[in-house]
PDB file of C-alpha atoms in Angstrom:
ATOM      1  CA  MET D  16      19.158  -3.404  -0.050  1.00  0.00           C
ATOM      2  CA  SER D  17      16.889  -1.728   2.406  1.00  0.00           C
ATOM      3  CA  ASN D  18      17.700   1.684   3.926  1.00  0.00           C
ATOM      4  CA  SER D  19      18.299   0.337   7.371  1.00  0.00           C
ATOM      5  CA  GLN D  20      21.070  -1.950   5.951  1.00  0.00           C
ATOM      6  CA  SER D  21      22.992   1.175   5.005  1.00  0.00           C
ATOM      7  CA  VAL D  22      23.371   2.033   8.725  1.00  0.00           C
ATOM      8  CA  PRO D  23      26.590   0.202  10.096  1.00  0.00           C
ATOM      9  CA  ASP D  24      25.378  -2.410  12.697  1.00  0.00           C
ATOM     10  CA  ASN D  25      27.448  -0.918  15.580  1.00  0.00           C
ATOM     11  CA  ILE D  26      25.846   2.497  15.359  1.00  0.00           C
ATOM     12  CA  ASP D  27      22.899   3.783  17.483  1.00  0.00           C
ATOM     13  CA  TRP D  28      22.011   6.950  15.772  1.00  0.00           C
ATOM     14  CA  GLU D  29      19.694   8.176  18.654  1.00  0.00           C
ATOM     15  CA  ARG D  30      22.606   8.154  21.049  1.00  0.00           C
ATOM     16  CA  GLU D  31      24.553  11.276  20.788  1.00  0.00           C
ATOM     17  CA  GLU D  32      27.475   9.936  22.605  1.00  0.00           C
ATOM     18  CA  GLU D  33      27.906   7.436  19.914  1.00  0.00           C
ATOM     19  CA  PHE D  34      29.238  10.281  17.649  1.00  0.00           C
ATOM     20  CA  ALA D  35      31.510  11.898  20.216  1.00  0.00           C
ATOM     21  CA  TYR D  36      34.492  10.591  18.363  1.00  0.00           C
ATOM     22  CA  THR D  37      33.607  12.713  15.391  1.00  0.00           C
ATOM     23  CA  ASP D  38      34.647  15.842  17.181  1.00  0.00           C
ATOM     24  CA  ALA D  39      38.334  15.126  16.428  1.00  0.00           C
ATOM     25  CA  LEU D  40      37.980  14.025  12.779  1.00  0.00           C
ATOM     26  CA  THR D  41      39.903  15.502   9.766  1.00  0.00           C
ATOM     27  CA  LEU D  42      38.264  15.937   6.444  1.00  0.00           C
ATOM     28  CA  PRO D  43      39.534  12.649   5.036  1.00  0.00           C
ATOM     29  CA  GLN D  44      38.127  10.842   7.999  1.00  0.00           C
ATOM     30  CA  TRP D  45      34.785  12.541   7.499  1.00  0.00           C
ATOM     31  CA  GLY D  46      34.834  11.309   3.984  1.00  0.00           C
ATOM     32  CA  TRP D  47      35.171   7.764   5.025  1.00  0.00           C
ATOM     33  CA  GLU D  48      32.236   8.296   7.633  1.00  0.00           C
ATOM     34  CA  PHE D  49      29.969   9.014   4.759  1.00  0.00           C
ATOM     35  CA  LEU D  50      31.162   6.651   2.208  1.00  0.00           C
ATOM     36  CA  ARG D  51      30.995   3.723   4.495  1.00  0.00           C
ATOM     37  CA  ARG D  52      27.221   4.321   4.811  1.00  0.00           C
ATOM     38  CA  ASN D  53      26.508   4.147   1.056  1.00  0.00           C
ATOM     39  CA  PRO D  54      24.398   1.021   0.281  1.00  0.00           C
ATOM     40  CA  ASP D  55      25.937   0.347  -3.073  1.00  0.00           C
ATOM     41  CA  TYR D  56      29.435   0.442  -1.549  1.00  0.00           C
ATOM     42  CA  ARG D  57      28.466  -1.824   1.289  1.00  0.00           C
ATOM     43  CA  GLU D  58      26.992  -4.358  -1.150  1.00  0.00           C
ATOM     44  CA  VAL D  59      30.215  -4.567  -3.087  1.00  0.00           C
ATOM     45  CA  TRP D  60      32.084  -4.969  -0.015  1.00  0.00           C
ATOM     46  CA  GLU D  61      29.904  -7.871   1.103  1.00  0.00           C
ATOM     47  CA  ASN D  62      30.786  -9.533  -2.189  1.00  0.00           C
ATOM     48  CA  ALA D  63      34.461  -9.021  -1.842  1.00  0.00           C
ATOM     49  CA  GLY D  64      37.081 -11.083  -0.296  1.00  0.00           C
ATOM     50  CA  GLY D  65      40.761 -12.046  -0.267  1.00  0.00           C
ATOM     51  CA  ALA D  66      43.218  -9.300   0.357  1.00  0.00           C
ATOM     52  CA  GLU D  67      40.597  -6.761   1.158  1.00  0.00           C
ATOM     53  CA  ARG D  68      39.522  -8.498   4.177  1.00  0.00           C
ATOM     54  CA  LEU D  69      42.964  -9.736   5.048  1.00  0.00           C
ATOM     55  CA  ALA D  70      44.169  -6.104   5.386  1.00  0.00           C
ATOM     56  CA  GLN D  71      41.441  -5.263   7.982  1.00  0.00           C
ATOM     57  CA  ARG D  72      42.397  -8.181  10.068  1.00  0.00           C
ATOM     58  CA  GLN D  73      46.136  -7.597  10.478  1.00  0.00           C
ATOM     59  CA  ALA D  74      47.266  -5.903  13.665  1.00  0.00           C
ATOM     60  CA  SER D  75      50.893  -5.065  13.249  1.00  0.00           C
ATOM     61  CA  THR D  76      52.268  -6.860  10.125  1.00  0.00           C
ATOM     62  CA  ILE D  77      52.743  -5.739   6.486  1.00  0.00           C
ATOM     63  CA  VAL D  78      50.065  -6.870   4.027  1.00  0.00           C
ATOM     64  CA  GLU D  79      50.823  -6.826   0.359  1.00  0.00           C
ATOM     65  CA  THR D  80      48.037  -6.927  -2.206  1.00  0.00           C
ATOM     66  CA  GLN D  81      47.000  -5.657  -5.607  1.00  0.00           C
ATOM     67  CA  ARG D  82      44.872  -2.803  -6.489  1.00  0.00           C
ATOM     68  CA  SER D  83      41.188  -3.716  -6.627  1.00  0.00           C
ATOM     69  CA  THR D  84      39.411  -2.268  -9.520  1.00  0.00           C
ATOM     70  CA  ARG D  85      35.948  -2.864  -7.973  1.00  0.00           C
ATOM     71  CA  PHE D  86      36.559  -0.140  -5.491  1.00  0.00           C
ATOM     72  CA  GLY D  87      38.105   2.436  -7.927  1.00  0.00           C
ATOM     73  CA  LYS D  88      34.747   4.153  -8.538  1.00  0.00           C
ATOM     74  CA  TRP D  89      34.667   5.125  -4.886  1.00  0.00           C
ATOM     75  CA  GLY D  90      38.033   6.720  -4.918  1.00  0.00           C
ATOM     76  CA  LEU D  91      39.722   3.807  -3.125  1.00  0.00           C
ATOM     77  CA  MET D  92      42.678   1.720  -4.164  1.00  0.00           C
ATOM     78  CA  THR D  93      41.300  -1.197  -2.380  1.00  0.00           C
ATOM     79  CA  GLY D  94      38.205  -1.942  -0.188  1.00  0.00           C
ATOM     80  CA  CYS D  95      37.748  -1.185   3.511  1.00  0.00           C
ATOM     81  CA  ASP D  96      35.204  -2.806   5.794  1.00  0.00           C
ATOM     82  CA  PRO D  97      32.281  -0.357   6.294  1.00  0.00           C
ATOM     83  CA  GLN D  98      31.612  -1.669   9.689  1.00  0.00           C
ATOM     84  CA  LEU D  99      34.957   0.069  10.893  1.00  0.00           C
ATOM     85  CA  ASP D 100      34.871   3.633  11.560  1.00  0.00           C
ATOM     86  CA  CYS D 101      37.666   5.896  10.891  1.00  0.00           C
ATOM     87  CA  ARG D 102      39.374   5.060  14.210  1.00  0.00           C
ATOM     88  CA  SER D 103      40.290   1.524  13.134  1.00  0.00           C
ATOM     89  CA  SER D 104      39.693   1.380   9.272  1.00  0.00           C
ATOM     90  CA  VAL D 105      42.398   0.752   6.713  1.00  0.00           C
ATOM     91  CA  VAL D 106      41.372   3.434   3.986  1.00  0.00           C
ATOM     92  CA  PHE D 107      43.559   3.736   0.981  1.00  0.00           C
ATOM     93  CA  TRP D 108      42.418   6.826  -0.834  1.00  0.00           C
ATOM     94  CA  ASP D 109      43.323   7.213  -4.564  1.00  0.00           C
ATOM     95  CA  PRO D 110      46.329   9.848  -4.416  1.00  0.00           C
ATOM     96  CA  ASP D 111      44.829  11.694  -7.376  1.00  0.00           C
ATOM     97  CA  LEU D 112      41.665  12.300  -5.427  1.00  0.00           C
ATOM     98  CA  CYS D 113      43.129  12.980  -1.856  1.00  0.00           C
ATOM     99  CA  GLY D 114      45.545  15.714  -1.759  1.00  0.00           C
ATOM    100  CA  ARG D 115      46.714  14.729   1.757  1.00  0.00           C
ATOM    101  CA  VAL D 116      48.361  11.544   0.470  1.00  0.00           C
ATOM    102  CA  LEU D 117      52.009  12.124   0.694  1.00  0.00           C
ATOM    103  CA  ARG D 118      53.739  11.608  -2.635  1.00  0.00           C
ATOM    104  CA  LEU D 119      57.380  10.427  -2.209  1.00  0.00           C
ATOM    105  CA  ASN D 120      60.230   8.960  -4.304  1.00  0.00           C
ATOM    106  CA  ALA D 121      62.380   6.099  -2.953  1.00  0.00           C
ATOM    107  CA  ILE D 122      66.048   6.186  -3.904  1.00  0.00           C
ATOM    108  CA  PRO D 123      68.872   3.885  -2.914  1.00  0.00           C
ATOM    109  CA  VAL D 124      70.278   4.534   0.521  1.00  0.00           C
ATOM    110  CA  GLU D 125      73.773   5.052  -1.204  1.00  0.00           C
ATOM    111  CA  ALA D 126      72.491   8.113  -2.784  1.00  0.00           C
ATOM    112  CA  GLY D 127      72.364   9.781   0.545  1.00  0.00           C
ATOM    113  CA  ARG D 128      69.393  12.187   0.091  1.00  0.00           C
ATOM    114  CA  GLY D 129      66.133  12.570   1.925  1.00  0.00           C
ATOM    115  CA  CYS D 130      64.800  10.633   4.950  1.00  0.00           C
ATOM    116  CA  GLU D 131      66.346   7.260   5.505  1.00  0.00           C
ATOM    117  CA  PHE D 132      63.486   4.730   5.998  1.00  0.00           C
ATOM    118  CA  HIS D 133      63.464   1.030   7.065  1.00  0.00           C
ATOM    119  CA  LEU D 134      59.938  -0.375   6.744  1.00  0.00           C
ATOM    120  CA  SER D 135      60.949  -3.054   9.315  1.00  0.00           C
ATOM    121  CA  ASP D 136      61.506  -0.479  12.002  1.00  0.00           C
ATOM    122  CA  VAL D 137      58.031   0.899  11.927  1.00  0.00           C
ATOM    123  CA  MET D 138      56.384   0.177  15.290  1.00  0.00           C
ATOM    124  CA  CYS D 139      52.666   0.891  14.414  1.00  0.00           C
ATOM    125  CA  LYS D 140      50.396  -0.848  12.275  1.00  0.00           C
ATOM    126  CA  SER D 141      51.347  -0.786   8.639  1.00  0.00           C
ATOM    127  CA  VAL D 142      49.810  -1.990   5.519  1.00  0.00           C
ATOM    128  CA  LEU D 143      51.514  -2.054   2.239  1.00  0.00           C
ATOM    129  CA  LEU D 144      49.627  -2.049  -1.173  1.00  0.00           C
ATOM    130  CA  ARG D 145      51.524  -2.789  -4.253  1.00  0.00           C
ATOM    131  CA  THR D 146      50.031  -2.197  -7.717  1.00  0.00           C
ATOM    132  CA  GLY D 147      50.713  -3.656 -11.111  1.00  0.00           C
ATOM    133  CA  ASP D 148      52.449  -0.404 -12.273  1.00  0.00           C
ATOM    134  CA  GLY D 149      55.024  -0.727  -9.606  1.00  0.00           C
ATOM    135  CA  ALA D 150      53.667   2.051  -7.302  1.00  0.00           C
ATOM    136  CA  GLN D 151      53.622   1.399  -3.686  1.00  0.00           C
ATOM    137  CA  HIS D 152      50.939   2.679  -1.264  1.00  0.00           C
ATOM    138  CA  LEU D 153      51.868   2.636   2.512  1.00  0.00           C
ATOM    139  CA  LEU D 154      49.287   3.305   5.307  1.00  0.00           C
ATOM    140  CA  PHE D 155      50.555   3.889   8.902  1.00  0.00           C
ATOM    141  CA  ARG D 156      47.857   3.589  11.670  1.00  0.00           C
ATOM    142  CA  ASP D 157      48.609   4.901  15.108  1.00  0.00           C
ATOM    143  CA  GLY D 158      45.476   4.987  17.408  1.00  0.00           C
ATOM    144  CA  CYS D 159      42.842   7.040  15.666  1.00  0.00           C
ATOM    145  CA  TYR D 160      45.374   8.673  13.352  1.00  0.00           C
ATOM    146  CA  ALA D 161      46.423   7.468   9.893  1.00  0.00           C
ATOM    147  CA  LEU D 162      49.010   8.749   7.320  1.00  0.00           C
ATOM    148  CA  GLN D 163      49.182   7.443   3.662  1.00  0.00           C
ATOM    149  CA  LEU D 164      52.185   7.549   1.400  1.00  0.00           C
ATOM    150  CA  PHE D 165      52.300   7.076  -2.333  1.00  0.00           C
ATOM    151  CA  VAL D 166      55.855   5.933  -3.027  1.00  0.00           C
ATOM    152  CA  GLU D 167      57.540   5.529  -6.567  1.00  0.00           C
ATOM    153  CA  GLY D 168      60.913   4.219  -7.282  1.00  0.00           C
ATOM    154  CA  GLU D 169      62.887   1.673  -5.145  1.00  0.00           C
ATOM    155  CA  SER D 170      61.096  -1.162  -3.365  1.00  0.00           C
ATOM    156  CA  LEU D 171      60.197  -0.542   0.206  1.00  0.00           C
ATOM    157  CA  ALA D 172      61.302  -4.158   1.087  1.00  0.00           C
ATOM    158  CA  LYS D 173      64.714  -2.731   1.581  1.00  0.00           C
ATOM    159  CA  PRO D 174      66.168   0.453   3.327  1.00  0.00           C
ATOM    160  CA  VAL D 175      65.714   3.544   1.103  1.00  0.00           C
ATOM    161  CA  HIS D 176      65.835   7.371   1.202  1.00  0.00           C
ATOM    162  CA  LEU D 177      62.455   8.921   0.889  1.00  0.00           C
ATOM    163  CA  MET D 178      62.160  12.451  -0.650  1.00  0.00           C
ATOM    164  CA  PRO D 179      59.294  14.553  -1.781  1.00  0.00           C
ATOM    165  CA  ALA D 180      58.198  13.784  -5.339  1.00  0.00           C
ATOM    166  CA  ARG D 181      57.999  17.442  -6.186  1.00  0.00           C
ATOM    167  CA  PRO D 182      58.806  20.834  -4.541  1.00  0.00           C
ATOM    168  CA  LEU D 183      56.561  21.473  -1.531  1.00  0.00           C
ATOM    169  CA  ASP D 184      54.586  24.697  -1.004  1.00  0.00           C
ATOM    170  CA  ARG D 185      54.591  25.502   2.788  1.00  0.00           C
ATOM    171  CA  ASP D 186      51.033  26.157   2.554  1.00  0.00           C
ATOM    172  CA  SER D 187      49.973  22.816   1.064  1.00  0.00           C
ATOM    173  CA  ASP D 188      48.512  19.665   2.276  1.00  0.00           C
ATOM    174  CA  GLN D 189      51.698  17.940   0.885  1.00  0.00           C
ATOM    175  CA  PHE D 190      53.975  20.025   2.992  1.00  0.00           C
ATOM    176  CA  ARG D 191      51.939  19.394   6.154  1.00  0.00           C
ATOM    177  CA  SER D 192      51.883  15.556   5.381  1.00  0.00           C
ATOM    178  CA  TYR D 193      55.654  15.523   4.971  1.00  0.00           C
ATOM    179  CA  GLN D 194      56.224  17.322   8.343  1.00  0.00           C
ATOM    180  CA  CYS D 195      53.907  14.688   9.913  1.00  0.00           C
ATOM    181  CA  PHE D 196      56.098  11.950   8.201  1.00  0.00           C
ATOM    182  CA  VAL D 197      59.362  13.559   9.380  1.00  0.00           C
ATOM    183  CA  ASP D 198      58.072  13.758  12.987  1.00  0.00           C
ATOM    184  CA  PHE D 199      56.887  10.194  12.697  1.00  0.00           C
ATOM    185  CA  LEU D 200      60.421   9.017  11.583  1.00  0.00           C
ATOM    186  CA  VAL D 201      61.913  10.741  14.895  1.00  0.00           C
ATOM    187  CA  SER D 202      59.153   9.756  17.298  1.00  0.00           C
ATOM    188  CA  SER D 203      57.636   6.438  15.809  1.00  0.00           C
ATOM    189  CA  ARG D 204      54.329   8.094  16.483  1.00  0.00           C
ATOM    190  CA  LEU D 205      51.715  10.049  14.475  1.00  0.00           C
ATOM    191  CA  LEU D 206      51.399  13.234  16.559  1.00  0.00           C
ATOM    192  CA  PRO D 207      48.067  14.669  17.324  1.00  0.00           C
ATOM    193  CA  SER D 208      49.243  18.058  16.408  1.00  0.00           C
ATOM    194  CA  HIS D 209      49.496  17.019  12.718  1.00  0.00           C
ATOM    195  CA  PHE D 210      45.657  16.010  12.674  1.00  0.00           C
ATOM    196  CA  PRO D 211      43.593  19.091  13.676  1.00  0.00           C
ATOM    197  CA  PRO D 212      39.715  18.618  13.503  1.00  0.00           C
ATOM    198  CA  THR D 213      38.050  20.533  10.889  1.00  0.00           C
ATOM    199  CA  TYR D 214      35.999  23.572  11.745  1.00  0.00           C
ATOM    200  CA  LEU D 215      33.251  21.884   9.830  1.00  0.00           C
ATOM    201  CA  GLY D 216      32.957  19.145  12.389  1.00  0.00           C
ATOM    202  CA  GLY D 217      29.803  20.412  14.205  1.00  0.00           C
ATOM    203  CA  ARG D 218      27.816  20.741  11.049  1.00  0.00           C
ATOM    204  CA  LEU D 219      29.001  17.431   9.632  1.00  0.00           C
ATOM    205  CA  LYS D 220      28.152  15.691  12.873  1.00  0.00           C
ATOM    206  CA  CYS D 221      24.478  17.020  12.578  1.00  0.00           C
ATOM    207  CA  VAL D 222      24.258  15.950   9.042  1.00  0.00           C
ATOM    208  CA  LEU D 223      25.661  12.434   9.745  1.00  0.00           C
ATOM    209  CA  ARG D 224      23.023  11.876  12.531  1.00  0.00           C
ATOM    210  CA  ALA D 225      20.418  13.058  10.250  1.00  0.00           C
ATOM    211  CA  LEU D 226      21.430  10.827   7.509  1.00  0.00           C
ATOM    212  CA  ASP D 227      21.647   7.795   9.951  1.00  0.00           C
ATOM    213  CA  GLY D 228      18.081   8.558  11.190  1.00  0.00           C
ATOM    214  CA  ASP D 229      16.771   8.677   7.780  1.00  0.00           C
ATOM    215  CA  LEU D 230      18.595   5.519   6.706  1.00  0.00           C
ATOM    216  CA  ALA D 231      17.054   3.895   9.720  1.00  0.00           C
ATOM    217  CA  GLY D 232      13.461   4.816   8.602  1.00  0.00           C
ATOM    218  CA  ALA D 233      12.846   7.467  11.332  1.00  0.00           C
ATOM    219  CA  SER D 234      10.468  10.279  10.687  1.00  0.00           C
ATOM    220  CA  GLN D 235      11.818  13.871  10.182  1.00  0.00           C
ATOM    221  CA  ARG D 236      10.237  14.848  13.535  1.00  0.00           C
ATOM    222  CA  ARG D 237      11.968  12.130  15.273  1.00  0.00           C
ATOM    223  CA  ILE D 238      15.379  13.107  13.822  1.00  0.00           C
ATOM    224  CA  ALA D 239      14.631  16.737  14.858  1.00  0.00           C
ATOM    225  CA  VAL D 240      14.029  15.522  18.610  1.00  0.00           C
ATOM    226  CA  MET D 241      17.238  13.665  18.437  1.00  0.00           C
ATOM    227  CA  LEU D 242      19.206  16.668  17.111  1.00  0.00           C
ATOM    228  CA  PHE D 243      17.518  19.619  18.779  1.00  0.00           C
ATOM    229  CA  GLY D 244      15.596  18.233  21.754  1.00  0.00           C
ATOM    230  CA  GLN D 245      11.908  17.616  22.599  1.00  0.00           C
ATOM    231  CA  VAL D 246      11.224  21.131  23.965  1.00  0.00           C
ATOM    232  CA  ARG D 247      12.468  22.997  20.869  1.00  0.00           C
ATOM    233  CA  VAL D 248      10.671  20.611  18.535  1.00  0.00           C
ATOM    234  CA  ASP D 249       7.415  21.096  20.458  1.00  0.00           C
ATOM    235  CA  ASN D 250       7.867  24.845  20.325  1.00  0.00           C
ATOM    236  CA  GLU D 251       9.101  25.373  16.641  1.00  0.00           C
ATOM    237  CA  TRP D 252       7.906  22.351  14.544  1.00  0.00           C
ATOM    238  CA  CYS D 253       4.797  24.043  13.448  1.00  0.00           C
ATOM    239  CA  ALA D 254       6.041  27.652  13.450  1.00  0.00           C
ATOM    240  CA  VAL D 255       5.399  30.113  10.597  1.00  0.00           C
ATOM    241  CA  GLY D 256       7.589  29.095   7.830  1.00  0.00           C
ATOM    242  CA  ARG D 257       8.578  25.893   9.438  1.00  0.00           C
ATOM    243  CA  PRO D 258      12.219  26.636   9.575  1.00  0.00           C
ATOM    244  CA  LEU D 259      13.087  23.779  11.849  1.00  0.00           C
ATOM    245  CA  ARG D 260      11.577  21.310   9.410  1.00  0.00           C
ATOM    246  CA  ASP D 261      13.600  22.893   6.683  1.00  0.00           C
ATOM    247  CA  LYS D 262      16.740  22.624   8.668  1.00  0.00           C
ATOM    248  CA  VAL D 263      16.122  18.810   9.142  1.00  0.00           C
ATOM    249  CA  ARG D 264      15.339  18.351   5.606  1.00  0.00           C
ATOM    250  CA  ARG D 265      18.456  20.201   4.511  1.00  0.00           C
ATOM    251  CA  ALA D 266      20.590  18.161   6.793  1.00  0.00           C
ATOM    252  CA  ILE D 267      19.084  14.908   5.444  1.00  0.00           C
ATOM    253  CA  HIS D 268      19.552  15.868   1.823  1.00  0.00           C
ATOM    254  CA  ARG D 269      23.066  17.031   2.543  1.00  0.00           C
ATOM    255  CA  GLY D 270      23.908  13.686   4.167  1.00  0.00           C
ATOM    256  CA  HIS D 271      22.612  11.819   1.191  1.00  0.00           C
ATOM    257  CA  ASP D 272      24.640  13.889  -1.163  1.00  0.00           C
ATOM    258  CA  LEU D 273      27.863  13.318   0.777  1.00  0.00           C
ATOM    259  CA  MET D 274      27.019   9.545   1.099  1.00  0.00           C
ATOM    260  CA  ARG D 275      26.501   9.338  -2.709  1.00  0.00           C
ATOM    261  CA  GLY D 276      29.730  10.946  -3.814  1.00  0.00           C
ATOM    262  CA  GLY D 277      29.928  14.416  -2.263  1.00  0.00           C
ATOM    263  CA  TYR D 278      32.451  13.032   0.268  1.00  0.00           C
ATOM    264  CA  ARG D 279      34.986  13.534  -2.422  1.00  0.00           C
ATOM    265  CA  THR D 280      34.868  17.230  -1.810  1.00  0.00           C
ATOM    266  CA  LEU D 281      35.850  16.657   1.672  1.00  0.00           C
ATOM    267  CA  ILE D 282      38.928  14.802   1.040  1.00  0.00           C
ATOM    268  CA  ARG D 283      40.543  16.741  -1.873  1.00  0.00           C
TER     269      ARG D 283
END
C-alpha cells in the first residue's frame, strides 16, 4: 500500500480549516485520528466485512455482533471505518487499554441498587457489542461525543441497575466517566462539559498535519509552508542550525510513531 493511500480520502492536509474540528478532541479521540491513518490497519479494514461494516451504517438502532480478533492487535474490540473521523466513528476501545471506558456491573432491577437503565429508552445512537465470554460493550454517540461502557452481569436486553464495578477514586477517569453516565441518564445527552479538549491539542494538530503531508508525499519544505507560512520558511529554512527543518522532521517522526502504535499512550 502506498503512502498516499494512508491518508483518508476526505482529508485535504493543505487546508488548515480541515483540521479545525481537532481543537475540541479528547485524548481517546486523538488516538483514533492517528490509528485510522495506519496503512496496515486500513488494509485490514478493507478486507473486513459483516458486523464491522454494519455497525458503521446504523443511525439509531442497536447492533449486536461478536468481538473481532483481527482488530485486537490495534487495541480495538471490533473494527471501525478509517474514513470516519472521531466525530462520526464507532470506536470500541479495549477496556484494558483505555482507562476512560466505564466499567459497570448490571444487576436485576429487584436488587434496587445503582442507576436504573433501560436500553430501549436511549435516544441517541447506540451500538451494543456482545463477546463470547458474556461481556457487553455499549457505545453511545451524541453528536461528536462518545461514551463507552464495559458491562458485566445481567443482560442489557432487559431493564437493569448499573453500578460501578469497583470503588471510584474521585480523581480517576472512571469517576469522571461515571459522572458523565449519570448526567446522561438524567438529560439523555452527552454533555460537552464532560469532554474537555486536551491541552496537547495544538501540538497534536501540528503533528497530524505534518504526518498527512508526509503520507501524501509532500516535501518537508512544503509541509513547513503549510504549518508555519511562506514568509517564515523563506526567512528561517536555511538559518544556522536549521531549527525549523528540525521542527518539521520531529513532527513527522512523532506522527509516524503515534500512527504505528504510540496512539496507545494517548488513550490510557
